[in-house]
C-alpha angles and dihedrals in degrees: 000000000000090000091051091052089049092052091047092049091049091048091051091049093050092046090050088053090050091053091046092050091048090051090050092050092048088052089061092059106091119231102195094278124098110251125174092225089065087085096044096110094047118115124202127198104244118176091336096310128099106243131181111259093237089063094056102034145025112247114200141158114234089181140356095275103037136073120198121203115190114182118216088230122041090213092072098048091103091051091050091049091049091050091052093047093048094047121099091241094098093227126150111215123203115209118205096177096260104046141005121241121200120193112209109216119219113263120257119224090252091051090049091054091049090050090051089055089049091051092050092048091051091048090050089053089053092049091049089052091052092048090050089054089050091051094048092047092048090050090052091048092050089052088059090064088065088052091057104267112141118261091230091058090049092048090051090049091050088054089052090050090052091051089051090049093050093049093049093047087051089053090054090048089054090051090051093050091050093047093047090051089050092050096046094048108101 
């Protein structure tokens, strides 16, 4: 029984991580408002090494439609601007010599629909991850039967794994509903 509890605890932890990762990925999808985490995945060349933008600059939001990027060193402002231009974010930075301002344009209806598809794809990736954890845990539980654990105990544990799976999939669905509402709000 101790082994079963260990497998269930591990499954819960991995499913929690899947939900957390999905939430992080959904946060990167812009919803028409300026958010500092929009630039999280951006890498800047800094003294010959690719460095995350949040380690070389302060990213803030002076208002709902503007991002402000202020590098710690003025000498790298051109590199930061180049990284933003070359990213797939479709943003147009304006460099004033000390900081970079990025105006976030309002979303068109077509862009909103594309973002919705992106949100659903990211959510599906999260659900697949959760289902993979369920499959791996169930395989591990079935292996316990060969080690002498009763089949009834394993069946009960598989039911618990399914409940965990259902609750974590529901959490991802809640994240999707919240993100879709955010995207569709004008």
